[in-house]
């Protein structure tokens, strides 16, 4: 198959590289010329484990290329994927579909034969209808079908997720398009990955329902964690105790500083807006968003509680700023409101992240950027684990304790054993675990 992938960001680049690895001929198109130039020079603009090798191999085999203009790629393509951003629209929280519609307009002039146009971007119900209308109005003669194929990969494990998905969802009522999509995903058919064929609107809604459900699960365990602290229980054992029930499942039951990232905040908000517009409000999701919004400042208060509620004159070391480990993505990262709240309380902030420092420098002001966790902790009054990078699990706690002004660890990801930390001479405070006396 010949595939054009519009958008070479986290989703478009991974999908394009994986499709080319399946043996398809893929051209990734991006309007960001610096990105295209970097990719053509063999540089990968994002941090995603394994992506550089995958891109290099497939470029070498001549199956993957990058261009700034859609024209030729769209003319040749059997399938055109739209994988551009759908951020929250400033002001009202609806999904901003301007990039999707611009991409749809960009391809109209080039359609020459039957082409399947696929929205891989996360888009509200009805967007596929609108994409179809845009193209039909511009090209009444064109032969095409618009399909919804939402993406469920997770940053940090994106290649594995793409090649071994829990499921693939394909929304179309067009038989020809269905056959083409089945060819596109043939290697996964052979892998026995479940493929769910449904109509377009159902596929669009499925993606929002999935992300909102996961956000709800996280928020639920976070509230149970707060209660556990008050009643002297341990949320990790509660999570295991409920998660071993197959109906509930263990995943997404890790208490922490609240969800963030490039998808959950905008997707929960967009679902709320779609639901309100259709006079069918999703009140559970509305509550999830409200509870989660308050959580970052609550986590800053958790740090302040170790110092009688006041952080004036205190230095706080923040370890991990990306929204999760194994990515450099800082979009809507919990570290952002958390650091702002700590600064509001008077703290001086030092920051270290294994791969997110370049992005962090663009996001944070009045912060000291450090080259290692130990440098970050130096002379600090509290050390806060915000993102659970693997390397933080293996830190020499005694060495940290020796370098800090006051030995306080606030572990917002519960990566340490409280006993180990306490034995190293540090005061330990986790999430939803029995709290030290100072609290
Ligand atoms: P991104 O911002 O990393 O990438 C989008 C890319 O599209 C950018 O490089 C941008 O320059 C390019 N672009 C915008 N308009 C264009 C146009 N008209 N022509 C060509 N290129 C254009 O975004 P992302 O994280 O890859 O997300 C893309 C979509 O996938 C979003 O709808 C998102 O919700 C969804 N999604 C993301 C993830 C994730 O983990 N990031 C997972 C599943 C689904």
PDB file of C-alpha atoms and ligand atoms in Angstrom, residues 5-14 28-33 35-36 39 45-46 48 67-70 82-87 96-106 120-123 150-156 158 207-208 211 261-264 266-267 323-324 327 329 331, ligand 1:
ATOM      1  CA  UNK A   5       0.784  10.394   6.780  1.00  0.00           C
ATOM      2  CA  UNK A   6      -0.136  14.007   7.418  1.00  0.00           C
ATOM      3  CA  UNK A   7       1.585  15.171  10.611  1.00  0.00           C
ATOM      4  CA  UNK A   8       4.943  13.751  11.724  1.00  0.00           C
ATOM      5  CA  UNK A   9       4.476  14.292  15.469  1.00  0.00           C
ATOM      6  CA  UNK A  10       4.333  11.673  18.231  1.00  0.00           C
ATOM      7  CA  UNK A  11       1.534   9.729  16.541  1.00  0.00           C
ATOM      8  CA  UNK A  12       2.241  10.405  12.858  1.00  0.00           C
ATOM      9  CA  UNK A  13       5.956   9.633  13.063  1.00  0.00           C
ATOM     10  CA  UNK A  14       5.513   6.429  15.066  1.00  0.00           C
ATOM     11  CA  UNK A  28       5.199  11.544   6.137  1.00  0.00           C
ATOM     12  CA  UNK A  29       4.174  15.128   5.466  1.00  0.00           C
ATOM     13  CA  UNK A  30       4.597  17.965   7.947  1.00  0.00           C
ATOM     14  CA  UNK A  31       4.147  21.708   7.589  1.00  0.00           C
ATOM     15  CA  UNK A  32       6.923  22.229  10.157  1.00  0.00           C
ATOM     16  CA  UNK A  33       9.835  22.548   7.744  1.00  0.00           C
ATOM     17  CA  UNK A  35      11.017  19.034  11.583  1.00  0.00           C
ATOM     18  CA  UNK A  36      11.071  17.698   8.025  1.00  0.00           C
ATOM     19  CA  UNK A  39      14.061  13.982   9.842  1.00  0.00           C
ATOM     20  CA  UNK A  45      12.707  15.378  16.895  1.00  0.00           C
ATOM     21  CA  UNK A  46      11.109  13.520  19.836  1.00  0.00           C
ATOM     22  CA  UNK A  48      10.637   7.720  21.980  1.00  0.00           C
ATOM     23  CA  UNK A  67       8.325  15.944   2.788  1.00  0.00           C
ATOM     24  CA  UNK A  68       6.903  19.374   3.517  1.00  0.00           C
ATOM     25  CA  UNK A  69       4.308  19.411   0.759  1.00  0.00           C
ATOM     26  CA  UNK A  70       1.398  17.006   0.495  1.00  0.00           C
ATOM     27  CA  UNK A  82      -4.528  12.644   9.145  1.00  0.00           C
ATOM     28  CA  UNK A  83      -2.461  12.618  12.368  1.00  0.00           C
ATOM     29  CA  UNK A  84      -2.264  16.320  13.202  1.00  0.00           C
ATOM     30  CA  UNK A  85      -2.820  17.858  16.645  1.00  0.00           C
ATOM     31  CA  UNK A  86      -6.280  18.428  18.140  1.00  0.00           C
ATOM     32  CA  UNK A  87      -5.466  20.566  21.184  1.00  0.00           C
ATOM     33  CA  UNK A  96      -9.522  22.669  18.061  1.00  0.00           C
ATOM     34  CA  UNK A  97     -10.143  21.018  14.693  1.00  0.00           C
ATOM     35  CA  UNK A  98      -8.535  23.704  12.562  1.00  0.00           C
ATOM     36  CA  UNK A  99      -5.443  21.530  11.814  1.00  0.00           C
ATOM     37  CA  UNK A 100      -7.620  18.571  10.807  1.00  0.00           C
ATOM     38  CA  UNK A 101      -9.776  20.669   8.486  1.00  0.00           C
ATOM     39  CA  UNK A 102      -6.701  22.408   7.023  1.00  0.00           C
ATOM     40  CA  UNK A 103      -5.199  18.973   6.293  1.00  0.00           C
ATOM     41  CA  UNK A 104      -8.465  17.887   4.626  1.00  0.00           C
ATOM     42  CA  UNK A 105      -8.400  20.994   2.419  1.00  0.00           C
ATOM     43  CA  UNK A 106      -4.715  20.422   1.583  1.00  0.00           C
ATOM     44  CA  UNK A 120      -6.061   9.043  13.190  1.00  0.00           C
ATOM     45  CA  UNK A 121      -6.137  12.238  15.237  1.00  0.00           C
ATOM     46  CA  UNK A 122      -8.480  12.115  18.228  1.00  0.00           C
ATOM     47  CA  UNK A 123     -11.543  13.959  16.958  1.00  0.00           C
ATOM     48  CA  UNK A 150      -8.304   6.408  16.420  1.00  0.00           C
ATOM     49  CA  UNK A 151      -4.878   5.700  17.852  1.00  0.00           C
ATOM     50  CA  UNK A 152      -4.398   4.168  21.298  1.00  0.00           C
ATOM     51  CA  UNK A 153      -0.589   4.067  21.551  1.00  0.00           C
ATOM     52  CA  UNK A 154       1.086   5.354  24.705  1.00  0.00           C
ATOM     53  CA  UNK A 155       4.101   7.624  24.495  1.00  0.00           C
ATOM     54  CA  UNK A 156       7.124   5.858  25.967  1.00  0.00           C
ATOM     55  CA  UNK A 158       4.576   3.696  21.357  1.00  0.00           C
ATOM     56  CA  UNK A 207     -11.467   6.922  21.692  1.00  0.00           C
ATOM     57  CA  UNK A 208     -12.888   9.596  24.010  1.00  0.00           C
ATOM     58  CA  UNK A 211      -9.366   8.016  27.641  1.00  0.00           C
ATOM     59  CA  UNK A 261      -0.082  14.909  29.442  1.00  0.00           C
ATOM     60  CA  UNK A 262      -0.932  15.556  25.839  1.00  0.00           C
ATOM     61  CA  UNK A 263      -4.174  13.531  25.771  1.00  0.00           C
ATOM     62  CA  UNK A 264      -6.190  13.013  28.976  1.00  0.00           C
ATOM     63  CA  UNK A 266      -7.830  17.765  26.423  1.00  0.00           C
ATOM     64  CA  UNK A 267      -9.784  14.602  25.641  1.00  0.00           C
ATOM     65  CA  UNK A 323       4.301  14.045  32.021  1.00  0.00           C
ATOM     66  CA  UNK A 324       5.458  10.451  32.348  1.00  0.00           C
ATOM     67  CA  UNK A 327       9.041  10.619  26.854  1.00  0.00           C
ATOM     68  CA  UNK A 329       6.660  15.406  26.199  1.00  0.00           C
ATOM     69  CA  UNK A 331       2.347  19.069  27.311  1.00  0.00           C
TER      70      UNK A 331
HETATM   71  P1  LIG B   1       1.946  16.511  17.606  1.00  0.00           P
HETATM   72  O1  LIG B   1       1.669  17.916  17.938  1.00  0.00           O
HETATM   73  O2  LIG B   1       3.145  15.820  18.178  1.00  0.00           O
HETATM   74  O3  LIG B   1       2.050  16.338  16.017  1.00  0.00           O
HETATM   75  C1  LIG B   1       1.210  16.970  15.105  1.00  0.00           C
HETATM   76  C2  LIG B   1       2.044  17.304  13.870  1.00  0.00           C
HETATM   77  O4  LIG B   1       1.167  17.709  12.828  1.00  0.00           O
HETATM   78  C3  LIG B   1       3.019  18.454  14.079  1.00  0.00           C
HETATM   79  O5  LIG B   1       4.317  18.043  13.706  1.00  0.00           O
HETATM   80  C4  LIG B   1       2.493  19.557  13.137  1.00  0.00           C
HETATM   81  O6  LIG B   1       3.526  20.350  12.592  1.00  0.00           O
HETATM   82  C5  LIG B   1       1.805  18.738  12.073  1.00  0.00           C
HETATM   83  N1  LIG B   1       0.779  19.434  11.287  1.00  0.00           N
HETATM   84  C6  LIG B   1      -0.213  20.272  11.722  1.00  0.00           C
HETATM   85  N2  LIG B   1      -0.981  20.662  10.679  1.00  0.00           N
HETATM   86  C7  LIG B   1      -0.494  20.058   9.570  1.00  0.00           C
HETATM   87  C8  LIG B   1      -0.863  20.051   8.189  1.00  0.00           C
HETATM   88  N3  LIG B   1      -1.923  20.735   7.733  1.00  0.00           N
HETATM   89  N4  LIG B   1      -0.119  19.319   7.325  1.00  0.00           N
HETATM   90  C9  LIG B   1       0.944  18.622   7.757  1.00  0.00           C
HETATM   91  N5  LIG B   1       1.341  18.589   9.060  1.00  0.00           N
HETATM   92  C10 LIG B   1       0.632  19.288   9.947  1.00  0.00           C
HETATM   93  O7  LIG B   1       0.614  15.709  17.998  1.00  0.00           O
HETATM   94  P2  LIG B   1       0.493  14.170  18.458  1.00  0.00           P
HETATM   95  O8  LIG B   1       0.818  14.022  19.887  1.00  0.00           O
HETATM   96  O9  LIG B   1       1.172  13.319  17.456  1.00  0.00           O
HETATM   97  O10 LIG B   1      -1.087  13.983  18.334  1.00  0.00           O
HETATM   98  C11 LIG B   1      -1.735  13.907  17.087  1.00  0.00           C
HETATM   99  C12 LIG B   1      -3.149  13.406  17.297  1.00  0.00           C
HETATM  100  O11 LIG B   1      -3.123  12.063  17.803  1.00  0.00           O
HETATM  101  C13 LIG B   1      -3.951  14.210  18.321  1.00  0.00           C
HETATM  102  O12 LIG B   1      -5.287  14.262  17.915  1.00  0.00           O
HETATM  103  C14 LIG B   1      -3.840  13.388  19.581  1.00  0.00           C
HETATM  104  O13 LIG B   1      -4.925  13.576  20.453  1.00  0.00           O
HETATM  105  C15 LIG B   1      -3.844  11.979  19.032  1.00  0.00           C
HETATM  106  N6  LIG B   1      -3.181  10.989  19.886  1.00  0.00           N
HETATM  107  C16 LIG B   1      -2.024  11.297  20.507  1.00  0.00           C
HETATM  108  C17 LIG B   1      -1.387  10.338  21.291  1.00  0.00           C
HETATM  109  C18 LIG B   1      -0.098  10.662  21.993  1.00  0.00           C
HETATM  110  O14 LIG B   1       0.302   9.876  22.846  1.00  0.00           O
HETATM  111  N7  LIG B   1       0.576  11.754  21.682  1.00  0.00           N
HETATM  112  C19 LIG B   1      -1.943   9.065  21.432  1.00  0.00           C
HETATM  113  C20 LIG B   1      -3.129   8.784  20.757  1.00  0.00           C
HETATM  114  C21 LIG B   1      -3.744   9.748  19.986  1.00  0.00           C
END
